[in-house]
mmCIF file of N, CA, C and O in Angstrom:
data_model
loop_
_atom_site.group_PDB
_atom_site.id
_atom_site.type_symbol
_atom_site.label_atom_id
_atom_site.label_comp_id
_atom_site.label_asym_id
_atom_site.label_seq_id
_atom_site.Cartn_x
_atom_site.Cartn_y
_atom_site.Cartn_z
ATOM 1 N N MET A 1 -22.986 12.715 -6.246
ATOM 2 C CA MET A 1 -22.895 11.902 -7.329
ATOM 3 C C MET A 1 -24.038 11.079 -8.215
ATOM 4 O O MET A 1 -24.811 11.236 -7.440
ATOM 5 N N THR A 2 -23.468 11.043 -9.367
ATOM 6 C CA THR A 2 -24.827 10.494 -10.364
ATOM 7 C C THR A 2 -24.550 9.350 -10.496
ATOM 8 O O THR A 2 -23.159 8.636 -9.929
ATOM 9 N N LEU A 3 -25.734 8.745 -10.542
ATOM 10 C CA LEU A 3 -25.314 7.021 -10.578
ATOM 11 C C LEU A 3 -24.169 6.667 -11.358
ATOM 12 O O LEU A 3 -23.093 5.198 -11.328
ATOM 13 N N GLU A 4 -23.675 7.509 -12.844
ATOM 14 C CA GLU A 4 -22.816 6.881 -13.458
ATOM 15 C C GLU A 4 -21.432 7.066 -13.493
ATOM 16 O O GLU A 4 -20.357 6.349 -12.998
ATOM 17 N N MET A 5 -21.255 8.158 -12.087
ATOM 18 C CA MET A 5 -20.064 7.887 -11.503
ATOM 19 C C MET A 5 -20.051 7.089 -10.341
ATOM 20 O O MET A 5 -18.653 6.694 -10.145
ATOM 21 N N ILE A 6 -20.798 6.814 -9.810
ATOM 22 C CA ILE A 6 -20.717 5.615 -8.576
ATOM 23 C C ILE A 6 -20.199 4.283 -8.562
ATOM 24 O O ILE A 6 -19.594 3.718 -8.628
ATOM 25 N N ILE A 7 -20.973 3.993 -10.372
ATOM 26 C CA ILE A 7 -20.112 2.833 -11.140
ATOM 27 C C ILE A 7 -19.563 2.565 -11.460
ATOM 28 O O ILE A 7 -18.508 1.751 -11.361
ATOM 29 N N THR A 8 -18.669 4.380 -11.965
ATOM 30 C CA THR A 8 -17.505 3.906 -12.184
ATOM 31 C C THR A 8 -16.328 3.889 -11.255
ATOM 32 O O THR A 8 -15.358 3.077 -11.319
ATOM 33 N N LEU A 9 -16.528 4.221 -10.361
ATOM 34 C CA LEU A 9 -15.640 4.114 -9.080
ATOM 35 C C LEU A 9 -16.090 2.983 -8.373
ATOM 36 O O LEU A 9 -14.783 2.233 -8.244
ATOM 37 N N TYR A 10 -16.737 1.960 -8.577
ATOM 38 C CA TYR A 10 -17.112 0.724 -8.257
ATOM 39 C C TYR A 10 -15.928 -0.301 -9.360
ATOM 40 O O TYR A 10 -15.694 -0.839 -8.562
ATOM 41 N N ALA A 11 -16.373 0.482 -10.139
ATOM 42 C CA ALA A 11 -16.229 -0.766 -11.576
ATOM 43 C C ALA A 11 -14.486 -0.537 -10.944
ATOM 44 O O ALA A 11 -13.484 -1.359 -11.172
ATOM 45 N N GLY A 12 -14.114 0.853 -11.351
ATOM 46 C CA GLY A 12 -12.547 1.049 -10.575
ATOM 47 C C GLY A 12 -11.655 0.253 -9.529
ATOM 48 O O GLY A 12 -10.734 0.328 -9.478
ATOM 49 N N LEU A 13 -12.810 0.196 -8.979
ATOM 50 C CA LEU A 13 -11.926 0.034 -6.730
ATOM 51 C C LEU A 13 -12.132 -1.557 -7.208
ATOM 52 O O LEU A 13 -11.705 -2.686 -7.048
ATOM 53 N N LEU A 14 -12.819 -2.514 -8.501
ATOM 54 C CA LEU A 14 -12.919 -3.604 -7.928
ATOM 55 C C LEU A 14 -12.320 -4.567 -8.715
ATOM 56 O O LEU A 14 -11.632 -5.083 -9.121
ATOM 57 N N CYS A 15 -11.525 -2.984 -10.043
ATOM 58 C CA CYS A 15 -10.562 -3.797 -10.967
ATOM 59 C C CYS A 15 -8.838 -3.524 -9.814
ATOM 60 O O CYS A 15 -8.494 -4.830 -9.873
ATOM 61 N N LEU A 16 -9.033 -2.839 -9.458
ATOM 62 C CA LEU A 16 -7.948 -2.841 -8.161
ATOM 63 C C LEU A 16 -7.845 -3.455 -7.318
ATOM 64 O O LEU A 16 -6.817 -4.626 -7.492
ATOM 65 N N VAL A 17 -8.818 -4.415 -7.024
ATOM 66 C CA VAL A 17 -8.750 -5.976 -6.176
ATOM 67 C C VAL A 17 -8.803 -6.516 -6.878
ATOM 68 O O VAL A 17 -7.996 -7.845 -6.913
ATOM 69 N N ALA A 18 -8.709 -6.856 -8.021
ATOM 70 C CA ALA A 18 -8.659 -7.611 -9.184
ATOM 71 C C ALA A 18 -7.272 -8.197 -9.187
ATOM 72 O O ALA A 18 -6.737 -8.987 -9.907
ATOM 73 N N PHE A 19 -6.887 -6.731 -10.023
ATOM 74 C CA PHE A 19 -5.290 -6.820 -10.129
ATOM 75 C C PHE A 19 -4.631 -6.882 -9.239
ATOM 76 O O PHE A 19 -3.292 -7.823 -9.571
ATOM 77 N N PHE A 20 -4.244 -6.863 -7.899
ATOM 78 C CA PHE A 20 -3.940 -7.102 -6.912
ATOM 79 C C PHE A 20 -3.489 -8.772 -6.723
ATOM 80 O O PHE A 20 -3.196 -9.793 -6.095
ATOM 81 N N ALA A 21 -5.184 -9.250 -7.254
ATOM 82 C CA ALA A 21 -5.991 -10.972 -6.713
ATOM 83 C C ALA A 21 -4.614 -11.154 -7.942
ATOM 84 O O ALA A 21 -3.870 -12.917 -7.594
ATOM 85 N N ALA A 22 -4.698 -10.958 -8.497
ATOM 86 C CA ALA A 22 -4.276 -11.453 -9.884
ATOM 87 C C ALA A 22 -2.553 -11.387 -9.625
ATOM 88 O O ALA A 22 -1.710 -12.635 -10.589
ATOM 89 N N GLY A 23 -2.606 -10.566 -9.975
ATOM 90 C CA GLY A 23 -0.676 -10.119 -9.214
ATOM 91 C C GLY A 23 -0.272 -11.461 -7.981
ATOM 92 O O GLY A 23 0.910 -12.085 -8.378
ATOM 93 N N TRP A 24 -0.661 -11.496 -7.078
ATOM 94 C CA TRP A 24 -0.955 -12.500 -6.123
ATOM 95 C C TRP A 24 -0.458 -14.098 -6.532
ATOM 96 O O TRP A 24 -0.213 -14.939 -5.749
ATOM 97 N N ALA A 25 -1.807 -14.217 -7.811
ATOM 98 C CA ALA A 25 -1.870 -15.828 -7.761
ATOM 99 C C ALA A 25 -0.679 -15.965 -8.654
ATOM 100 O O ALA A 25 -0.148 -17.092 -8.234
ATOM 101 N N VAL A 26 -0.443 -14.827 -9.770
ATOM 102 C CA VAL A 26 1.277 -14.785 -10.463
ATOM 103 C C VAL A 26 2.192 -15.336 -9.559
ATOM 104 O O VAL A 26 3.065 -16.136 -9.662
ATOM 105 N N ALA A 27 2.119 -14.364 -9.056
ATOM 106 C CA ALA A 27 3.387 -14.549 -7.785
ATOM 107 C C ALA A 27 3.553 -16.193 -6.940
ATOM 108 O O ALA A 27 4.553 -16.896 -6.979
ATOM 109 N N THR A 28 2.285 -16.232 -6.298
ATOM 110 C CA THR A 28 2.312 -18.072 -5.988
ATOM 111 C C THR A 28 2.632 -18.933 -7.436
ATOM 112 O O THR A 28 3.557 -19.925 -6.584
ATOM 113 N N VAL A 29 1.965 -18.694 -8.255
ATOM 114 C CA VAL A 29 2.750 -20.389 -8.930
ATOM 115 C C VAL A 29 4.240 -19.743 -9.037
ATOM 116 O O VAL A 29 4.734 -21.112 -9.940
ATOM 117 N N GLY A 30 4.201 -18.662 -9.501
ATOM 118 C CA GLY A 30 5.680 -18.912 -9.107
ATOM 119 C C GLY A 30 6.527 -18.963 -8.413
ATOM 120 O O GLY A 30 7.439 -20.248 -8.565
ATOM 121 N N TYR A 31 6.218 -18.800 -7.200
ATOM 122 C CA TYR A 31 7.218 -19.714 -6.452
ATOM 123 C C TYR A 31 7.393 -21.261 -5.215
ATOM 124 O O TYR A 31 8.268 -22.229 -6.208
ATOM 125 N N CYS A 32 6.151 -21.508 -6.255
ATOM 126 C CA CYS A 32 5.173 -23.067 -6.567
ATOM 127 C C CYS A 32 6.219 -23.413 -7.619
ATOM 128 O O CYS A 32 6.837 -25.048 -7.592
ATOM 129 N N LEU A 33 6.172 -23.316 -8.877
ATOM 130 C CA LEU A 33 7.082 -23.763 -9.769
ATOM 131 C C LEU A 33 8.568 -23.152 -9.943
ATOM 132 O O LEU A 33 9.485 -24.419 -10.106
ATOM 133 N N HIS A 34 9.292 -22.102 -8.911
ATOM 134 C CA HIS A 34 10.345 -22.230 -8.624
ATOM 135 C C HIS A 34 11.266 -23.594 -7.567
ATOM 136 O O HIS A 34 11.825 -24.210 -7.564
ATOM 137 N N ALA A 35 10.099 -23.997 -6.681
ATOM 138 C CA ALA A 35 10.216 -25.219 -5.723
ATOM 139 C C ALA A 35 10.387 -26.237 -6.443
ATOM 140 O O ALA A 35 10.729 -27.428 -6.123
ATOM 141 N N LEU A 36 9.554 -26.534 -7.450
ATOM 142 C CA LEU A 36 9.334 -27.458 -8.363
ATOM 143 C C LEU A 36 10.683 -27.950 -8.732
ATOM 144 O O LEU A 36 10.889 -29.195 -9.074
ATOM 145 N N TRP A 37 11.032 -26.964 -9.671
ATOM 146 C CA TRP A 37 11.841 -26.888 -10.538
ATOM 147 C C TRP A 37 13.463 -27.134 -9.512
ATOM 148 O O TRP A 37 14.077 -28.229 -9.928
ATOM 149 N N HIS A 38 13.182 -27.093 -7.839
ATOM 150 C CA HIS A 38 14.989 -27.137 -7.439
ATOM 151 C C HIS A 38 14.142 -28.437 -6.599
ATOM 152 O O HIS A 38 14.886 -29.102 -5.559
ATOM 153 N N ARG A 39 13.540 -29.705 -6.581
ATOM 154 C CA ARG A 39 12.922 -30.383 -6.098
ATOM 155 C C ARG A 39 12.244 -30.035 -4.703
ATOM 156 O O ARG A 39 13.334 -31.377 -4.263
ATOM 157 N N LYS A 40 12.023 -28.747 -4.106
ATOM 158 C CA LYS A 40 11.632 -29.276 -3.032
ATOM 159 C C LYS A 40 10.281 -28.883 -2.776
ATOM 160 O O LYS A 40 9.356 -29.253 -4.044
ATOM 161 N N PRO A 41 9.826 -28.927 -1.401
ATOM 162 C CA PRO A 41 8.603 -29.698 -1.012
ATOM 163 C C PRO A 41 7.664 -28.186 -1.492
ATOM 164 O O PRO A 41 8.188 -27.570 -1.034
ATOM 165 N N VAL A 42 6.111 -28.114 -2.247
ATOM 166 C CA VAL A 42 5.996 -27.387 -2.410
ATOM 167 C C VAL A 42 4.607 -26.405 -1.262
ATOM 168 O O VAL A 42 4.819 -25.414 -0.967
ATOM 169 N N ARG A 43 4.633 -27.565 -0.264
ATOM 170 C CA ARG A 43 3.200 -26.845 1.014
ATOM 171 C C ARG A 43 4.039 -25.996 1.842
ATOM 172 O O ARG A 43 2.879 -24.971 1.841
ATOM 173 N N PRO A 44 5.460 -26.051 2.101
ATOM 174 C CA PRO A 44 5.894 -24.615 2.899
ATOM 175 C C PRO A 44 5.316 -23.467 1.898
ATOM 176 O O PRO A 44 5.462 -22.168 2.505
ATOM 177 N N VAL A 45 5.658 -24.069 0.500
ATOM 178 C CA VAL A 45 6.604 -21.946 0.209
ATOM 179 C C VAL A 45 4.177 -21.486 -0.114
ATOM 180 O O VAL A 45 4.233 -20.674 -0.252
ATOM 181 N N PHE A 46 3.938 -22.758 -0.510
ATOM 182 C CA PHE A 46 2.099 -22.076 -0.463
ATOM 183 C C PHE A 46 1.739 -21.434 0.725
ATOM 184 O O PHE A 46 0.655 -21.203 0.698
ATOM 185 N N LYS A 47 2.196 -22.507 1.488
ATOM 186 C CA LYS A 47 1.472 -21.707 3.518
ATOM 187 C C LYS A 47 1.823 -20.762 3.439
ATOM 188 O O LYS A 47 0.613 -19.558 3.880
ATOM 189 N N ALA A 48 3.895 -20.644 2.958
ATOM 190 C CA ALA A 48 3.601 -19.134 3.500
ATOM 191 C C ALA A 48 3.262 -18.101 2.495
ATOM 192 O O ALA A 48 2.793 -17.050 3.154
ATOM 193 N N MET A 49 3.195 -18.191 1.263
ATOM 194 C CA MET A 49 2.212 -16.964 0.186
ATOM 195 C C MET A 49 0.673 -17.008 0.621
ATOM 196 O O MET A 49 0.367 -15.849 0.797
ATOM 197 N N LEU A 50 0.239 -17.824 1.795
ATOM 198 C CA LEU A 50 -1.479 -17.942 2.156
ATOM 199 C C LEU A 50 -1.191 -16.948 2.837
ATOM 200 O O LEU A 50 -2.085 -16.380 3.464
ATOM 201 N N GLU A 51 -0.313 -17.157 4.085
ATOM 202 C CA GLU A 51 -0.010 -15.929 4.966
ATOM 203 C C GLU A 51 0.625 -14.364 4.777
ATOM 204 O O GLU A 51 0.070 -13.619 5.427
ATOM 205 N N GLU A 52 0.799 -14.622 3.764
ATOM 206 C CA GLU A 52 1.302 -12.738 3.564
ATOM 207 C C GLU A 52 -0.406 -12.582 2.894
ATOM 208 O O GLU A 52 -0.143 -11.133 2.610
ATOM 209 N N TRP A 53 -0.986 -13.126 2.046
ATOM 210 C CA TRP A 53 -2.899 -12.473 1.743
ATOM 211 C C TRP A 53 -3.085 -12.474 2.994
ATOM 212 O O TRP A 53 -3.782 -11.196 2.981
#
């Protein structure tokens, strides 16, 4: 394997991890905003999302 292939592989893996982390963050913010909209406490929702991670 050449150096270019290794760099491309690591960049792809890093982007994949960043994509899933960003999706989790957006889902967490969405659930917290939903809880705030319905005047429910945010802490249990946030705690549940952290346990999912």
